[in-house]
Amino acid sequence: MDKMKRHLVWWGAGILVAVAAIAWWMLRPAGIPEGFAASNGRIEATEVDIATKIAGRIDTILVSEGQFVRQGEVLAKMDTRVLQEQRLEAIAQIKEAESAVAAARALLEQRQSEMRAAQSVVKQREAELDSVSKRHVRSRSLSQRGAVSVQQLDDDRAPPWRPPKRRYLRQKRRLRRRVPVLSRRKRAWKRRRRPSGVLSPTSTTAN
């Protein structure tokens, strides 16, 4: 009787081991497919700090945390209301500067025209002065030979001589005064022609 009980215990233990082996075989993890390898390790995410070239507030974020992004993809949009106001102000300043440049250019052209007219008058006065001078020299030579009267010599020397000379000197002084004014106008016009920057809103993109 005791021997029979021992046999039953051994048979029961064997059956339990067999059942456990079959269960492990059926429930074991599937094998790694061909071309793959298994290893133990730790994966860490790389953190990248993103900053904008222009300080401001973010209006919209277009990606989620942990989402994969491509180079050049827009990640967020800035609140551009302040930038738009600055842009409109800059555009208004540019238009004002362009108007000032146009006015300065018109004034410069006017001064150049006046200067050319003054130069023409100076040349005319020089020609008159040269003509009067030659006539006076000729009259004096003829007077010495008795070919003209003393009265004629005085007429050629006095009234006609001095007015052309005075007009010539007056026009020359005016011309000299206008030259530095014209130079200043040119410098001011060149300064106003320098280009100005215009602000434009930007978006933050992935690099």
C-alpha positions as a Markdown table, in Angstrom:
| # | Residue | x | y | z |
|---|---|---|---|---|
| 1 | Met | 0.0 | 0.0 | 0.0 |
| 2 | Asp | 2.7 | 2.4 | 0.9 |
| 3 | Lys | 4.7 | 1.4 | -2.2 |
| 4 | Met | 1.7 | 2.2 | -4.3 |
| 5 | Lys | 1.3 | 5.6 | -2.8 |
| 6 | Arg | 4.9 | 6.4 | -3.5 |
| 7 | His | 4.4 | 5.4 | -7.1 |
| 8 | Leu | 1.4 | 7.7 | -7.4 |
| 9 | Val | 3.3 | 10.6 | -5.9 |
| 10 | Trp | 6.1 | 10.2 | -8.4 |
| 11 | Trp | 3.7 | 9.9 | -11.2 |
| 12 | Gly | 1.9 | 13.1 | -10.1 |
| 13 | Ala | 5.2 | 15.0 | -9.8 |
| 14 | Gly | 6.2 | 13.8 | -13.3 |
| 15 | Ile | 2.9 | 14.9 | -14.8 |
| 16 | Leu | 3.3 | 18.4 | -13.2 |
| 17 | Val | 6.8 | 18.8 | -14.6 |
| 18 | Ala | 5.6 | 17.8 | -18.0 |
| 19 | Val | 2.6 | 20.2 | -17.9 |
| 20 | Ala | 5.0 | 23.0 | -16.8 |
| 21 | Ala | 7.4 | 22.2 | -19.6 |
| 22 | Ile | 4.6 | 22.2 | -22.2 |
| 23 | Ala | 3.2 | 25.5 | -20.8 |
| 24 | Trp | 6.6 | 27.2 | -20.9 |
| 25 | Trp | 7.1 | 26.0 | -24.5 |
| 26 | Met | 3.8 | 27.3 | -25.6 |
| 27 | Leu | 4.1 | 30.7 | -23.8 |
| 28 | Arg | 7.7 | 31.4 | -24.4 |
| 29 | Pro | 8.6 | 34.8 | -26.3 |
| 30 | Ala | 8.7 | 34.6 | -30.1 |
| 31 | Gly | 12.2 | 34.4 | -31.5 |
| 32 | Ile | 13.9 | 37.5 | -33.1 |
| 33 | Pro | 13.3 | 37.6 | -36.9 |
| 34 | Glu | 16.2 | 37.1 | -39.2 |
| 35 | Gly | 18.2 | 40.3 | -39.8 |
| 36 | Phe | 17.4 | 41.8 | -36.3 |
| 37 | Ala | 19.5 | 41.7 | -33.2 |
| 38 | Ala | 18.6 | 42.1 | -29.5 |
| 39 | Ser | 20.6 | 44.1 | -27.0 |
| 40 | Asn | 20.3 | 45.8 | -23.6 |
| 41 | Gly | 20.8 | 49.5 | -23.4 |
| 42 | Arg | 19.3 | 53.0 | -22.7 |
| 43 | Ile | 17.9 | 55.4 | -25.2 |
| 44 | Glu | 18.2 | 59.2 | -24.5 |
| 45 | Ala | 16.5 | 61.9 | -26.4 |
| 46 | Thr | 18.7 | 64.8 | -27.7 |
| 47 | Glu | 17.4 | 68.2 | -26.5 |
| 48 | Val | 17.8 | 71.2 | -28.8 |
| 49 | Asp | 17.2 | 74.7 | -27.6 |
| 50 | Ile | 15.3 | 76.8 | -30.2 |
| 51 | Ala | 15.5 | 80.6 | -30.3 |
| 52 | Thr | 14.3 | 83.3 | -32.7 |
| 53 | Lys | 16.4 | 86.0 | -34.2 |
| 54 | Ile | 13.9 | 88.6 | -33.1 |
| 55 | Ala | 12.5 | 88.7 | -29.5 |
| 56 | Gly | 8.8 | 88.4 | -29.2 |
| 57 | Arg | 5.9 | 86.2 | -28.2 |
| 58 | Ile | 4.8 | 82.9 | -29.7 |
| 59 | Asp | 1.4 | 82.9 | -31.3 |
| 60 | Thr | 1.0 | 79.3 | -32.5 |
| 61 | Ile | 3.0 | 76.1 | -32.0 |
| 62 | Leu | 2.5 | 73.8 | -35.0 |
| 63 | Val | 4.2 | 70.6 | -33.7 |
| 64 | Ser | 3.6 | 68.3 | -30.6 |
| 65 | Glu | 6.2 | 67.3 | -28.0 |
| 66 | Gly | 8.3 | 64.3 | -29.3 |
| 67 | Gln | 7.1 | 64.7 | -32.9 |
| 68 | Phe | 9.7 | 64.2 | -35.6 |
| 69 | Val | 10.4 | 67.2 | -37.8 |
| 70 | Arg | 12.2 | 67.9 | -41.0 |
| 71 | Gln | 14.8 | 70.6 | -41.8 |
| 72 | Gly | 13.0 | 73.7 | -42.8 |
| 73 | Glu | 9.6 | 72.7 | -41.3 |
| 74 | Val | 7.8 | 75.5 | -39.5 |
| 75 | Leu | 7.6 | 74.8 | -35.8 |
| 76 | Ala | 5.9 | 77.9 | -34.5 |
| 77 | Lys | 4.7 | 81.2 | -35.5 |
| 78 | Met | 5.5 | 84.5 | -33.7 |
| 79 | Asp | 3.0 | 87.1 | -32.7 |
| 80 | Thr | 3.8 | 89.6 | -35.5 |
| 81 | Arg | 1.4 | 92.5 | -34.5 |
| 82 | Val | 4.3 | 94.6 | -33.0 |
| 83 | Leu | 6.5 | 93.7 | -36.0 |
| 84 | Gln | 3.8 | 94.7 | -38.4 |
| 85 | Glu | 3.5 | 98.0 | -36.7 |
| 86 | Gln | 7.2 | 98.5 | -36.9 |
| 87 | Arg | 7.2 | 97.5 | -40.5 |
| 88 | Leu | 4.5 | 100.0 | -41.4 |
| 89 | Glu | 6.4 | 102.7 | -39.5 |
| 90 | Ala | 9.6 | 101.8 | -41.4 |
| 91 | Ile | 7.7 | 101.9 | -44.7 |
| 92 | Ala | 6.3 | 105.4 | -43.8 |
| 93 | Gln | 9.8 | 106.6 | -43.0 |
| 94 | Ile | 11.1 | 105.3 | -46.3 |
| 95 | Lys | 8.4 | 107.1 | -48.2 |
| 96 | Glu | 9.1 | 110.3 | -46.3 |
| 97 | Ala | 12.8 | 109.9 | -47.1 |
| 98 | Glu | 12.0 | 109.2 | -50.8 |
| 99 | Ser | 10.0 | 112.4 | -50.9 |
| 100 | Ala | 12.8 | 114.3 | -49.2 |
| 101 | Val | 15.2 | 112.9 | -51.8 |
| 102 | Ala | 13.0 | 113.9 | -54.7 |
| 103 | Ala | 12.7 | 117.5 | -53.2 |
| 104 | Ala | 16.5 | 117.7 | -52.7 |
| 105 | Arg | 17.1 | 116.4 | -56.3 |
| 106 | Ala | 14.7 | 119.0 | -57.7 |
| 107 | Leu | 16.4 | 121.7 | -55.7 |
| 108 | Leu | 19.8 | 120.5 | -56.8 |
| 109 | Glu | 18.7 | 120.6 | -60.4 |
| 110 | Gln | 17.4 | 124.1 | -59.9 |
| 111 | Arg | 20.7 | 125.2 | -58.4 |
| 112 | Gln | 22.7 | 123.6 | -61.2 |
| 113 | Ser | 20.5 | 125.4 | -63.7 |
| 114 | Glu | 21.1 | 128.7 | -61.9 |
| 115 | Met | 24.8 | 128.0 | -61.8 |
| 116 | Arg | 24.9 | 127.4 | -65.5 |
| 117 | Ala | 23.0 | 130.6 | -66.1 |
| 118 | Ala | 25.4 | 132.5 | -63.8 |
| 119 | Gln | 28.4 | 131.0 | -65.7 |
| 120 | Ser | 26.8 | 132.1 | -69.0 |
| 121 | Val | 26.4 | 135.6 | -67.6 |
| 122 | Val | 30.0 | 135.7 | -66.4 |
| 123 | Lys | 31.2 | 134.7 | -69.8 |
| 124 | Gln | 29.1 | 137.4 | -71.4 |
| 125 | Arg | 30.5 | 140.0 | -69.0 |
| 126 | Glu | 34.0 | 138.8 | -69.7 |
| 127 | Ala | 33.3 | 139.2 | -73.4 |
| 128 | Glu | 31.9 | 142.7 | -72.9 |
| 129 | Leu | 34.9 | 143.7 | -70.7 |
| 130 | Asp | 37.3 | 142.4 | -73.3 |
| 131 | Ser | 35.5 | 144.3 | -76.0 |
| 132 | Val | 35.5 | 147.6 | -74.0 |
| 133 | Ser | 39.2 | 147.1 | -73.1 |
| 134 | Lys | 40.2 | 146.6 | -76.7 |
| 135 | Arg | 38.1 | 149.6 | -77.8 |
| 136 | His | 39.8 | 151.8 | -75.2 |
| 137 | Val | 43.3 | 150.7 | -76.2 |
| 138 | Arg | 42.4 | 151.3 | -79.9 |
| 139 | Ser | 40.9 | 154.8 | -79.1 |
| 140 | Arg | 44.0 | 155.7 | -77.0 |
| 141 | Ser | 46.3 | 154.7 | -79.9 |
| 142 | Leu | 44.3 | 156.7 | -82.4 |
| 143 | Ser | 44.1 | 159.7 | -80.0 |
| 144 | Gln | 47.9 | 159.7 | -79.7 |
| 145 | Arg | 48.1 | 159.9 | -83.5 |
| 146 | Gly | 45.3 | 162.6 | -83.6 |
| 147 | Ala | 42.9 | 160.3 | -85.4 |
| 148 | Val | 40.2 | 160.7 | -82.7 |
| 149 | Ser | 39.3 | 163.5 | -80.3 |
| 150 | Val | 40.0 | 163.6 | -76.6 |
| 151 | Gln | 36.2 | 163.6 | -76.0 |
| 152 | Gln | 35.9 | 160.3 | -77.9 |
| 153 | Leu | 38.7 | 158.8 | -75.9 |
| 154 | Asp | 37.0 | 159.9 | -72.7 |
| 155 | Asp | 33.7 | 158.4 | -73.9 |
| 156 | Asp | 35.4 | 155.1 | -74.7 |
| 157 | Arg | 37.2 | 155.0 | -71.3 |
| 158 | Ala | 34.7 | 156.2 | -68.7 |
| 159 | Pro | 31.0 | 155.1 | -68.9 |
| 160 | Pro | 31.1 | 151.9 | -71.0 |
| 161 | Trp | 34.2 | 150.6 | -69.2 |
| 162 | Arg | 33.2 | 150.6 | -65.6 |
| 163 | Pro | 29.6 | 149.1 | -65.7 |
| 164 | Pro | 30.7 | 145.9 | -67.6 |
| 165 | Lys | 33.6 | 145.5 | -65.2 |
| 166 | Arg | 31.3 | 146.0 | -62.1 |
| 167 | Arg | 28.7 | 143.6 | -63.6 |
| 168 | Tyr | 31.4 | 141.1 | -64.3 |
| 169 | Leu | 32.8 | 141.2 | -60.8 |
| 170 | Arg | 29.3 | 141.0 | -59.3 |
| 171 | Gln | 28.3 | 138.0 | -61.3 |
| 172 | Lys | 31.6 | 136.3 | -60.4 |
| 173 | Arg | 31.1 | 136.8 | -56.7 |
| 174 | Arg | 27.6 | 135.4 | -57.0 |
| 175 | Leu | 29.0 | 132.4 | -58.8 |
| 176 | Arg | 31.6 | 131.8 | -56.1 |
| 177 | Arg | 28.9 | 131.9 | -53.4 |
| 178 | Arg | 26.7 | 129.4 | -55.2 |
| 179 | Val | 29.5 | 126.8 | -55.6 |
| 180 | Pro | 29.7 | 125.8 | -51.9 |
| 181 | Val | 25.8 | 125.8 | -51.7 |
| 182 | Leu | 25.6 | 123.5 | -54.6 |
| 183 | Ser | 28.2 | 121.2 | -53.1 |
| 184 | Arg | 26.3 | 121.0 | -49.8 |
| 185 | Arg | 23.1 | 120.2 | -51.7 |
| 186 | Lys | 24.8 | 117.3 | -53.5 |
| 187 | Arg | 26.1 | 115.9 | -50.2 |
| 188 | Ala | 22.7 | 116.1 | -48.6 |
| 189 | Trp | 21.1 | 114.4 | -51.6 |
| 190 | Lys | 23.6 | 111.5 | -51.5 |
| 191 | Arg | 23.0 | 111.0 | -47.8 |
| 192 | Arg | 19.3 | 110.8 | -48.3 |
| 193 | Arg | 19.6 | 108.3 | -51.1 |
| 194 | Arg | 21.1 | 105.7 | -48.7 |
| 195 | Pro | 18.9 | 102.7 | -48.4 |
| 196 | Ser | 16.9 | 101.9 | -45.2 |
| 197 | Gly | 16.1 | 98.5 | -43.9 |
| 198 | Val | 12.5 | 97.2 | -43.7 |
| 199 | Leu | 11.4 | 94.9 | -40.9 |
| 200 | Ser | 9.4 | 91.8 | -42.0 |
| 201 | Pro | 7.8 | 89.1 | -39.8 |
| 202 | Thr | 9.5 | 85.7 | -39.6 |
| 203 | Ser | 8.6 | 82.2 | -38.4 |
| 204 | Thr | 10.7 | 79.8 | -36.4 |
| 205 | Thr | 11.9 | 76.9 | -38.5 |
| 206 | Ala | 13.7 | 73.6 | -37.8 |
| 207 | Asn | 17.4 | 73.5 | -38.7 |
